[in-house]
XYZ file of N, CA, C and O in Angstrom:
788
model
N 9.967 20.503 16.151
C 11.275 20.596 15.534
C 11.160 21.346 14.206
O 10.169 21.214 13.507
N 12.184 22.088 13.831
C 12.127 22.805 12.565
C 12.212 21.861 11.378
O 12.806 20.799 11.470
N 11.627 22.278 10.283
C 11.777 21.524 9.042
C 13.087 21.970 8.417
O 13.256 23.134 8.072
N 14.029 21.060 8.302
C 15.372 21.400 7.855
C 15.789 20.471 6.737
O 15.750 19.258 6.912
N 16.184 21.006 5.570
C 16.701 20.129 4.521
C 17.848 19.291 5.050
O 18.626 19.743 5.898
N 17.949 18.082 4.543
C 18.864 17.093 5.105
C 20.297 17.558 5.191
O 21.002 17.237 6.135
N 20.785 18.326 4.241
C 22.189 18.704 4.259
C 22.435 20.125 4.720
O 23.558 20.603 4.709
N 21.377 20.824 5.124
C 21.513 22.240 5.431
C 21.899 22.474 6.873
O 21.700 21.645 7.740
N 22.453 23.642 7.114
C 22.647 24.128 8.474
C 21.552 25.154 8.713
O 20.904 25.628 7.788
N 21.319 25.491 9.974
C 20.316 26.504 10.251
C 20.923 27.551 11.170
O 21.917 27.318 11.830
N 20.302 28.734 11.159
C 20.824 29.823 11.962
C 20.399 29.668 13.409
O 19.232 29.434 13.715
N 21.367 29.804 14.285
C 21.100 29.782 15.717
C 20.687 31.181 16.154
O 20.893 32.152 15.428
N 20.110 31.308 17.364
C 19.699 32.633 17.841
C 20.850 33.635 17.865
O 20.631 34.824 17.717
N 22.082 33.180 18.047
C 23.222 34.098 18.101
C 23.740 34.471 16.710
O 24.765 35.145 16.594
N 23.054 34.013 15.638
C 23.426 34.404 14.289
C 24.428 33.476 13.621
O 24.770 33.673 12.465
N 24.918 32.462 14.321
C 25.849 31.520 13.709
C 25.078 30.332 13.169
O 23.971 30.049 13.598
N 25.674 29.634 12.223
C 25.017 28.452 11.648
C 25.367 27.234 12.490
O 26.533 26.969 12.751
N 24.333 26.528 12.939
C 24.538 25.290 13.692
C 24.637 24.127 12.717
O 23.827 24.012 11.802
N 25.607 23.278 12.919
C 25.712 22.068 12.110
C 24.625 21.091 12.545
O 24.212 21.084 13.702
N 24.167 20.257 11.617
C 23.227 19.192 11.965
C 24.034 18.074 12.615
O 24.999 17.576 12.027
N 23.647 17.700 13.815
C 24.358 16.665 14.552
C 23.610 15.348 14.501
O 22.381 15.314 14.549
N 24.366 14.268 14.403
C 23.830 12.919 14.469
C 24.264 12.282 15.775
O 25.282 12.648 16.358
N 23.486 11.309 16.210
C 23.774 10.582 17.435
C 24.665 9.389 17.118
O 24.255 8.493 16.383
N 25.885 9.396 17.634
C 26.790 8.262 17.474
C 26.416 7.185 18.482
O 26.041 7.486 19.614
N 26.522 5.912 18.050
C 26.135 4.798 18.916
C 27.203 3.713 18.866
O 28.033 3.677 17.952
N 27.135 2.815 19.864
C 28.001 1.644 19.819
C 27.268 0.510 19.104
O 26.166 0.698 18.585
N 27.869 -0.664 19.062
C 27.296 -1.794 18.317
C 25.961 -2.276 18.889
O 25.217 -2.990 18.226
N 25.642 -1.884 20.128
C 24.362 -2.262 20.728
C 23.324 -1.152 20.613
O 22.228 -1.270 21.141
N 23.697 -0.054 19.939
C 22.766 1.051 19.768
C 22.725 2.019 20.928
O 21.833 2.860 21.002
N 23.712 1.947 21.824
C 23.773 2.849 22.968
C 24.481 4.133 22.543
O 25.554 4.086 21.929
N 23.894 5.268 22.851
C 24.457 6.562 22.465
C 25.810 6.778 23.140
O 25.951 6.598 24.350
N 26.788 7.187 22.325
C 28.132 7.441 22.869
C 28.629 8.840 22.540
O 29.729 9.222 22.938
N 27.844 9.642 21.809
C 28.267 10.994 21.477
C 27.530 11.510 20.267
O 26.499 10.967 19.868
N 28.061 12.588 19.688
C 27.468 13.178 18.493
C 28.576 13.504 17.495
O 29.754 13.586 17.858
N 28.171 13.684 16.248
C 29.092 14.126 15.203
C 28.303 14.913 14.170
O 27.105 14.669 13.975
N 28.963 15.838 13.511
C 28.331 16.594 12.439
C 27.967 15.621 11.313
O 28.684 14.662 11.053
N 26.846 15.865 10.664
C 26.273 14.912 9.716
C 27.242 14.508 8.603
O 27.456 13.318 8.354
N 27.819 15.469 7.908
C 28.709 15.134 6.805
C 29.957 14.415 7.311
O 30.409 13.442 6.704
N 30.481 14.857 8.443
C 31.662 14.211 9.035
C 31.386 12.742 9.339
O 32.221 11.878 9.084
N 30.199 12.449 9.870
C 29.846 11.070 10.228
C 29.782 10.161 9.004
O 29.947 8.944 9.122
N 29.559 10.746 7.817
C 29.452 9.959 6.594
C 30.752 9.900 5.789
O 30.799 9.254 4.742
N 31.797 10.578 6.253
C 33.090 10.506 5.565
C 33.720 9.141 5.833
O 33.619 8.618 6.936
N 34.407 8.547 4.849
C 35.036 7.241 5.060
C 35.999 7.284 6.253
O 36.675 8.288 6.443
N 36.009 6.265 7.075
C 35.285 4.993 6.947
C 33.865 5.038 7.508
O 33.186 4.030 7.547
N 33.398 6.212 7.930
C 32.067 6.359 8.504
C 32.068 6.127 9.996
O 32.838 5.327 10.502
N 31.221 6.872 10.691
C 31.047 6.693 12.123
C 29.666 6.089 12.351
O 28.680 6.552 11.760
N 29.594 5.065 13.189
C 28.315 4.394 13.430
C 27.351 5.364 14.117
O 27.658 5.911 15.177
N 26.206 5.572 13.477
C 25.238 6.533 14.003
C 23.811 5.997 13.862
O 23.540 5.082 13.098
N 22.923 6.617 14.631
C 21.520 6.198 14.653
C 20.796 6.734 13.421
O 20.997 7.877 13.008
N 19.965 5.884 12.836
C 19.174 6.261 11.666
C 17.814 5.569 11.759
O 17.571 4.754 12.659
N 16.926 5.887 10.830
C 15.640 5.189 10.757
C 15.261 5.013 9.298
O 15.701 5.754 8.424
N 14.436 4.003 9.036
C 13.870 3.749 7.714
C 12.394 3.415 7.865
O 12.026 2.604 8.726
N 11.570 4.037 7.038
C 10.117 3.875 7.081
C 9.644 3.206 5.792
O 10.099 3.560 4.696
N 8.720 2.259 5.944
C 8.057 1.598 4.818
C 6.554 1.776 5.000
O 5.971 1.198 5.915
N 5.925 2.585 4.133
C 4.492 2.821 4.223
C 3.767 2.119 3.077
O 4.263 2.082 1.945
N 2.590 1.609 3.385
C 1.784 0.834 2.444
C 0.384 1.410 2.363
O -0.129 1.986 3.332
N -0.257 1.219 1.200
C -1.651 1.621 1.059
C -2.556 0.437 1.377
O -2.084 -0.654 1.745
N -3.864 0.636 1.221
C -4.833 -0.414 1.576
C -4.732 -1.627 0.666
O -5.227 -2.702 1.000
N -4.072 -1.483 -0.486
C -3.889 -2.615 -1.405
C -2.575 -3.357 -1.151
O -2.249 -4.288 -1.877
N -1.824 -2.931 -0.162
C -0.565 -3.598 0.154
C 0.600 -3.166 -0.717
O 1.619 -3.842 -0.779
N 0.461 -2.012 -1.390
C 1.550 -1.497 -2.217
C 2.479 -0.616 -1.389
O 2.021 0.157 -0.546
N 3.768 -0.730 -1.653
C 4.792 0.038 -0.958
C 4.998 1.383 -1.645
O 5.101 1.453 -2.866
N 5.100 2.443 -0.850
C 5.405 3.763 -1.375
C 6.920 3.946 -1.422
O 7.598 3.916 -0.399
N 7.443 4.100 -2.641
C 8.858 4.402 -2.846
C 9.026 5.899 -3.056
O 8.105 6.577 -3.519
N 10.222 6.392 -2.748
C 10.550 7.762 -3.130
C 11.854 7.776 -3.911
O 12.751 6.967 -3.671
N 11.913 8.693 -4.863
C 13.165 8.978 -5.558
C 13.745 10.218 -4.896
O 13.095 11.270 -4.830
N 14.965 10.086 -4.381
C 15.586 11.182 -3.668
C 15.851 12.353 -4.607
O 16.217 12.164 -5.766
N 15.658 13.558 -4.102
C 15.838 14.763 -4.909
C 17.253 14.845 -5.471
O 18.217 14.394 -4.840
N 17.364 15.431 -6.639
C 18.664 15.544 -7.301
C 19.613 16.476 -6.562
O 20.822 16.390 -6.728
N 19.078 17.357 -5.712
C 19.907 18.289 -4.960
C 20.517 17.713 -3.701
O 21.302 18.387 -3.025
N 20.185 16.473 -3.350
C 20.745 15.857 -2.148
C 22.253 15.652 -2.338
O 22.701 15.239 -3.407
N 23.013 15.904 -1.278
C 24.463 15.701 -1.395
C 24.830 14.228 -1.308
O 25.906 13.817 -1.718
N 23.937 13.420 -0.763
C 24.198 11.995 -0.573
C 23.128 11.197 -1.312
O 21.940 11.381 -1.086
N 23.552 10.343 -2.233
C 22.650 9.471 -2.994
C 21.525 10.235 -3.694
O 20.357 9.868 -3.600
N 21.860 11.307 -4.431
C 20.800 12.037 -5.141
C 20.232 11.226 -6.294
O 20.947 10.476 -6.955
N 18.924 11.372 -6.517
C 18.288 10.793 -7.694
C 18.033 9.299 -7.645
O 17.472 8.752 -8.590
N 18.426 8.628 -6.567
C 18.199 7.185 -6.499
C 16.842 6.905 -5.847
O 16.305 7.722 -5.107
N 16.299 5.737 -6.129
C 15.052 5.306 -5.505
C 15.371 4.650 -4.165
O 16.431 4.049 -3.995
N 14.426 4.758 -3.240
C 14.630 4.159 -1.925
C 13.276 3.928 -1.258
O 12.234 4.127 -1.876
N 13.340 3.488 0.003
C 12.118 3.242 0.747
C 11.368 4.554 0.984
O 11.844 5.628 0.622
N 10.199 4.472 1.597
C 9.314 5.622 1.739
C 10.029 6.831 2.315
O 9.921 7.945 1.812
N 10.763 6.627 3.391
C 11.444 7.729 4.061
C 12.581 7.166 4.889
O 12.454 6.081 5.464
N 13.683 7.885 4.948
C 14.774 7.500 5.838
C 15.485 8.759 6.302
O 15.368 9.814 5.679
N 16.183 8.647 7.401
C 16.871 9.815 7.928
C 17.513 9.524 9.255
O 17.751 8.364 9.617
N 17.760 10.595 10.002
C 18.467 10.497 11.271
C 17.712 11.273 12.347
O 17.329 12.422 12.104
N 17.513 10.678 13.512
C 16.946 11.458 14.617
C 17.917 12.559 15.042
O 19.134 12.411 14.913
N 17.378 13.655 15.535
C 18.223 14.626 16.212
C 18.771 13.975 17.479
O 18.143 13.054 18.024
N 19.915 14.399 17.990
C 20.396 13.843 19.261
C 19.323 13.977 20.343
O 18.742 15.046 20.534
N 19.024 12.858 20.990
C 18.012 12.834 22.034
C 16.584 12.649 21.539
O 15.680 12.450 22.347
N 16.351 12.699 20.232
C 15.011 12.505 19.684
C 14.740 11.018 19.518
O 15.585 10.280 19.011
N 13.573 10.571 19.936
C 13.216 9.161 19.788
C 13.117 8.815 18.301
O 12.570 9.604 17.518
N 13.636 7.642 17.880
C 13.547 7.261 16.471
C 12.115 7.272 15.930
O 11.891 7.685 14.781
N 11.147 6.842 16.735
C 9.744 6.839 16.296
C 9.289 8.264 15.967
O 8.664 8.513 14.930
N 9.616 9.208 16.847
C 9.232 10.607 16.624
C 9.916 11.162 15.384
O 9.306 11.891 14.594
N 11.194 10.812 15.201
C 11.934 11.281 14.020
C 11.324 10.712 12.745
O 11.204 11.426 11.736
N 10.941 9.439 12.771
C 10.345 8.806 11.593
C 9.031 9.487 11.217
O 8.780 9.783 10.042
N 8.198 9.760 12.210
C 6.926 10.434 11.940
C 7.168 11.861 11.456
O 6.514 12.334 10.511
N 8.112 12.558 12.063
C 8.418 13.937 11.682
C 8.900 14.019 10.239
O 8.391 14.805 9.435
N 9.894 13.198 9.883
C 10.466 13.289 8.545
C 9.494 12.787 7.471
O 9.502 13.289 6.347
N 8.648 11.812 7.794
C 7.638 11.359 6.828
C 6.708 12.515 6.471
O 6.352 12.710 5.306
N 6.351 13.305 7.478
C 5.492 14.454 7.217
C 6.250 15.552 6.479
O 5.730 16.153 5.530
N 7.493 15.836 6.885
C 8.271 16.888 6.241
C 8.566 16.570 4.779
O 8.454 17.439 3.915
N 8.958 15.334 4.493
C 9.355 14.969 3.132
C 8.164 14.704 2.219
O 8.202 15.040 1.042
N 7.120 14.051 2.757
C 6.042 13.539 1.905
C 4.660 14.090 2.239
O 3.685 13.737 1.578
N 4.571 14.925 3.276
C 3.278 15.476 3.654
C 2.309 14.431 4.168
O 1.093 14.616 4.095
N 2.835 13.331 4.689
C 2.000 12.218 5.135
C 2.063 12.030 6.643
O 3.131 12.139 7.239
N 0.905 11.727 7.214
C 0.822 11.295 8.607
C 0.218 9.895 8.583
O -0.973 9.735 8.317
N 1.020 8.852 8.819
C 0.502 7.482 8.734
C -0.657 7.246 9.689
O -0.676 7.771 10.800
N -1.629 6.437 9.241
C -2.726 6.047 10.123
C -2.261 4.983 11.104
O -2.872 4.777 12.140
N -1.161 4.318 10.768
C -0.528 3.340 11.656
C 0.968 3.395 11.388
O 1.391 3.438 10.232
N 1.762 3.410 12.449
C 3.209 3.345 12.323
C 3.710 2.486 13.470
O 3.415 2.765 14.635
N 4.432 1.414 13.138
C 4.865 0.456 14.147
C 6.346 0.147 14.004
O 6.886 0.115 12.891
N 6.999 -0.101 15.129
C 8.404 -0.499 15.119
C 8.552 -1.860 14.459
O 7.705 -2.732 14.607
N 9.661 -2.032 13.728
C 9.888 -3.281 12.983
C 11.308 -3.795 13.176
O 11.850 -4.469 12.307
N 11.920 -3.458 14.314
C 13.248 -3.962 14.623
C 14.347 -2.987 14.240
O 14.095 -1.824 13.903
N 15.578 -3.481 14.279
C 16.749 -2.677 13.908
C 17.654 -3.513 13.011
O 17.584 -4.740 13.007
N 18.504 -2.812 12.269
C 19.508 -3.481 11.443
C 20.748 -2.591 11.430
O 20.641 -1.368 11.407
N 21.906 -3.219 11.479
C 23.178 -2.493 11.462
C 23.878 -2.812 10.148
O 23.944 -3.972 9.729
N 24.355 -1.795 9.447
C 25.019 -2.043 8.169
C 26.103 -1.005 7.910
O 26.173 0.036 8.565
N 26.917 -1.332 6.912
C 27.997 -0.462 6.455
C 27.953 -0.492 4.928
O 28.365 -1.465 4.318
N 27.420 0.577 4.318
C 27.267 0.634 2.866
C 27.963 1.868 2.309
O 27.469 2.979 2.473
N 29.093 1.698 1.631
C 29.699 2.826 0.922
C 28.833 3.222 -0.274
O 28.191 2.370 -0.893
N 28.800 4.503 -0.592
C 28.106 4.999 -1.776
C 29.165 5.350 -2.810
O 29.861 6.357 -2.675
N 29.334 4.517 -3.840
C 30.408 4.742 -4.812
C 30.324 6.105 -5.495
O 31.341 6.720 -5.796
N 29.121 6.592 -5.740
C 28.968 7.843 -6.482
C 29.484 9.050 -5.699
O 30.149 9.920 -6.252
N 29.181 9.101 -4.396
C 29.571 10.264 -3.594
C 30.847 10.039 -2.794
O 31.461 10.990 -2.324
N 31.214 8.768 -2.595
C 32.355 8.458 -1.744
C 32.011 8.466 -0.269
O 32.871 8.219 0.585
N 30.748 8.726 0.072
C 30.330 8.740 1.470
C 29.978 7.325 1.928
O 29.787 6.427 1.110
N 29.889 7.143 3.243
C 29.651 5.817 3.811
C 28.451 5.872 4.753
O 28.367 6.737 5.621
N 27.522 4.930 4.562
C 26.400 4.759 5.491
C 26.790 3.696 6.508
O 26.730 2.500 6.218
N 27.223 4.134 7.650
C 27.591 3.248 8.763
C 26.505 3.469 9.816
O 26.592 4.389 10.632
N 25.439 2.643 9.751
C 24.238 2.994 10.509
C 23.699 1.862 11.379
O 23.780 0.686 11.027
N 23.124 2.299 12.499
C 22.309 1.462 13.371
C 20.893 1.962 13.112
O 20.492 3.015 13.598
N 20.150 1.217 12.296
C 18.921 1.709 11.702
C 17.683 1.120 12.369
O 17.528 -0.099 12.442
N 16.803 2.003 12.826
C 15.520 1.618 13.426
C 14.483 1.552 12.302
O 14.316 2.518 11.545
N 13.802 0.432 12.181
C 12.859 0.193 11.090
C 11.424 0.420 11.550
O 11.059 0.053 12.674
N 10.617 0.974 10.658
C 9.203 1.224 10.942
C 8.370 0.850 9.715
O 8.787 1.094 8.575
N 7.214 0.266 9.966
C 6.265 -0.040 8.907
C 4.944 0.618 9.263
O 4.641 0.829 10.447
N 4.161 0.956 8.232
C 2.904 1.607 8.529
C 1.965 1.650 7.351
O 2.287 1.209 6.243
N 0.794 2.199 7.626
C -0.259 2.352 6.629
C -0.544 3.825 6.432
O -0.470 4.618 7.381
N -0.879 4.166 5.193
C -1.223 5.552 4.884
C -2.458 5.561 4.011
O -2.658 4.667 3.180
N -3.315 6.546 4.216
C -4.583 6.591 3.492
C -4.727 7.819 2.613
O -5.733 7.977 1.944
N -3.707 8.675 2.609
C -3.750 9.894 1.798
C -2.654 9.834 0.741
O -1.646 9.154 0.928
N -2.835 10.540 -0.359
C -1.762 10.580 -1.366
C -0.599 11.433 -0.857
O -0.805 12.396 -0.112
N 0.620 11.097 -1.256
C 1.757 11.907 -0.817
C 1.736 13.291 -1.454
O 1.211 13.468 -2.560
N 2.285 14.258 -0.721
C 2.459 15.624 -1.222
C 3.920 15.982 -0.984
O 4.258 16.670 -0.026
N 4.823 15.473 -1.842
C 6.258 15.579 -1.566
C 6.801 17.001 -1.595
O 6.348 17.839 -2.370
N 7.792 17.243 -0.753
C 8.593 18.464 -0.776
C 9.631 18.285 -1.884
O 10.472 17.382 -1.805
N 9.584 19.120 -2.898
C 10.454 18.959 -4.070
C 11.937 19.076 -3.729
O 12.779 18.566 -4.466
N 12.282 19.728 -2.624
C 13.684 19.821 -2.226
C 14.197 18.497 -1.654
O 15.399 18.281 -1.578
N 13.280 17.636 -1.251
C 13.638 16.360 -0.650
C 13.371 15.171 -1.580
O 14.115 14.199 -1.573
N 12.293 15.235 -2.347
C 11.795 14.087 -3.101
C 11.559 14.484 -4.560
O 10.826 15.431 -4.838
N 12.180 13.743 -5.490
C 12.001 14.018 -6.919
C 10.730 13.383 -7.461
O 10.083 13.934 -8.355
N 10.374 12.193 -6.955
C 9.197 11.475 -7.447
C 8.808 10.411 -6.422
O 9.603 10.064 -5.543
N 7.590 9.907 -6.556
C 7.121 8.801 -5.719
C 6.474 7.758 -6.615
O 6.070 8.058 -7.747
N 6.363 6.537 -6.103
C 5.701 5.463 -6.845
C 5.170 4.431 -5.857
O 5.848 4.089 -4.877
N 3.961 3.945 -6.112
C 3.387 2.835 -5.347
C 3.695 1.551 -6.096
O 3.424 1.469 -7.300
N 4.242 0.542 -5.423
C 4.625 -0.686 -6.117
C 4.188 -1.943 -5.369
O 4.199 -1.992 -4.144
N 3.823 -2.953 -6.150
C 3.629 -4.305 -5.630
C 5.008 -4.970 -5.580
O 5.976 -4.431 -6.141
N 5.129 -6.142 -4.965
C 6.422 -6.827 -4.995
C 6.938 -7.079 -6.415
O 8.126 -6.902 -6.689
N 6.048 -7.468 -7.334
C 6.469 -7.728 -8.714
C 6.935 -6.444 -9.400
O 7.938 -6.426 -10.117
N 6.218 -5.343 -9.176
C 6.602 -4.066 -9.769
C 7.921 -3.569 -9.186
O 8.748 -2.984 -9.900
N 8.137 -3.822 -7.888
C 9.403 -3.444 -7.274
C 10.554 -4.218 -7.910
O 11.605 -3.640 -8.218
N 10.368 -5.510 -8.145
C 11.417 -6.324 -8.760
C 11.772 -5.788 -10.144
O 12.954 -5.688 -10.502
N 10.755 -5.414 -10.923
C 10.996 -4.852 -12.260
C 11.749 -3.536 -12.171
O 12.721 -3.293 -12.891
N 11.298 -2.673 -11.278
C 11.920 -1.356 -11.127
C 13.348 -1.488 -10.601
O 14.252 -0.790 -11.035
N 13.562 -2.408 -9.661
C 14.888 -2.599 -9.065
C 15.884 -3.090 -10.108
O 17.085 -2.803 -10.031
N 15.397 -3.837 -11.111
C 16.275 -4.353 -12.161
C 16.715 -3.268 -13.137
O 17.769 -3.380 -13.759
N 15.927 -2.188 -13.275
C 16.256 -1.179 -14.292
C 16.656 0.177 -13.723
O 17.355 0.932 -14.385
N 16.240 0.488 -12.509
C 16.534 1.790 -11.919
C 17.618 1.665 -10.849
O 17.875 0.577 -10.341
N 18.224 2.782 -10.493
C 19.240 2.798 -9.445
C 18.558 3.028 -8.096
O 17.778 3.972 -7.946
N 18.876 2.165 -7.145
C 18.332 2.272 -5.788
C 19.448 2.612 -4.814
O 20.627 2.401 -5.100
N 19.065 3.115 -3.650
C 20.043 3.445 -2.614
C 20.804 2.188 -2.205
O 20.287 1.071 -2.262
N 22.040 2.387 -1.777
C 22.902 1.268 -1.387
C 22.296 0.470 -0.236
O 22.510 -0.733 -0.132
N 21.530 1.122 0.615
C 20.982 0.474 1.806
C 19.599 -0.140 1.582
O 19.097 -0.866 2.438
N 18.966 0.110 0.439
C 17.558 -0.261 0.266
C 17.278 -1.737 0.519
O 16.386 -2.086 1.304
N 17.984 -2.637 -0.147
C 17.681 -4.057 0.015
C 17.977 -4.548 1.436
O 17.271 -5.416 1.955
N 18.983 -3.976 2.081
C 19.306 -4.368 3.453
C 18.152 -4.033 4.392
O 17.724 -4.873 5.191
N 17.634 -2.805 4.293
C 16.550 -2.425 5.202
C 15.244 -3.116 4.835
O 14.468 -3.498 5.714
N 14.996 -3.307 3.536
C 13.780 -4.013 3.126
C 13.788 -5.443 3.657
O 12.800 -5.913 4.239
N 14.886 -6.145 3.453
C 14.957 -7.533 3.918
C 14.806 -7.621 5.437
O 14.146 -8.527 5.949
N 15.407 -6.677 6.163
C 15.294 -6.694 7.627
C 13.873 -6.403 8.084
O 13.424 -6.918 9.111
N 13.141 -5.596 7.323
C 11.770 -5.232 7.697
C 10.724 -6.221 7.205
O 9.557 -6.141 7.601
N 11.104 -7.176 6.345
C 10.115 -8.066 5.722
C 9.191 -8.790 6.705
O 7.989 -8.880 6.449
N 9.691 -9.351 7.816
C 8.746 -10.013 8.724
C 7.624 -9.085 9.198
O 6.446 -9.475 9.210
N 7.968 -7.848 9.560
C 6.948 -6.897 10.003
C 6.063 -6.464 8.842
O 4.854 -6.250 9.013
N 6.643 -6.343 7.643
C 5.863 -5.975 6.463
C 4.829 -7.062 6.161
O 3.660 -6.772 5.885
N 5.246 -8.318 6.227
C 4.311 -9.427 5.964
C 3.190 -9.454 7.003
O 2.030 -9.713 6.670
N 3.543 -9.175 8.252
C 2.519 -9.155 9.309
C 1.536 -8.018 9.060
O 0.335 -8.167 9.261
N 2.036 -6.889 8.599
C 1.194 -5.715 8.359
C 0.289 -5.894 7.146
O -0.898 -5.586 7.196
N 0.859 -6.394 6.041
C 0.121 -6.418 4.763
C -0.629 -7.708 4.511
O -1.500 -7.761 3.639
N -0.278 -8.788 5.232
C -0.952 -10.066 5.050
C -0.335 -10.873 3.917
O 0.384 -10.316 3.065
N -0.621 -12.163 3.863
C 0.012 -13.033 2.873
C -0.369 -12.722 1.432
O 0.434 -12.947 0.506
N -1.547 -12.179 1.191
C -1.991 -11.947 -0.184
C -1.193 -10.835 -0.868
O -1.121 -10.782 -2.094
N -0.558 -9.948 -0.111
C 0.210 -8.846 -0.700
C 1.504 -9.335 -1.331
O 2.059 -8.690 -2.210
N 2.010 -10.480 -0.855
C 3.175 -11.093 -1.496
C 4.533 -10.610 -1.030
O 5.550 -10.930 -1.648
N 4.591 -9.862 0.042
C 5.887 -9.359 0.519
C 6.639 -10.435 1.294
O 7.820 -10.384 1.429
């Protein structure tokens, strides 16, 4: 798949720009159609498939990313390691691995499914709505991130205590706590009790 900035269109072979399409789903996660990305996020939002990745190092620290300031949706906020949308027909696992590499230059040594969560989070700053059926993934990484500056402004490795401190003072994505809480059982299984997640 091509590496495509989240809000960009790309040129088709016929010279026209193709819109980025998202997979629309019903409440059970069954595909029911597609919609252009920005359209799907306009209020009240259309329920669509998404994914969220949580990667940890050998010390059990979570890799956070600060979204690039050029993003049209939730720019400059902190969030989980990686999140995004599969292309229509693309498996969520494949999309999660693809975008983790595109955004952060990382290929996890382990990546595992961690369930799904459905939410509806308006973003007050942009007026857009995250109406998502989100596939969760947890994993381990052994290399330092090499972020794409068009996607990621900064990264940080955090323990649970450091995350609590950062969450109290910095702005996080509207969906962050929802996806983190939904992924916690898998995170605890992955990192073990001593990590404190």
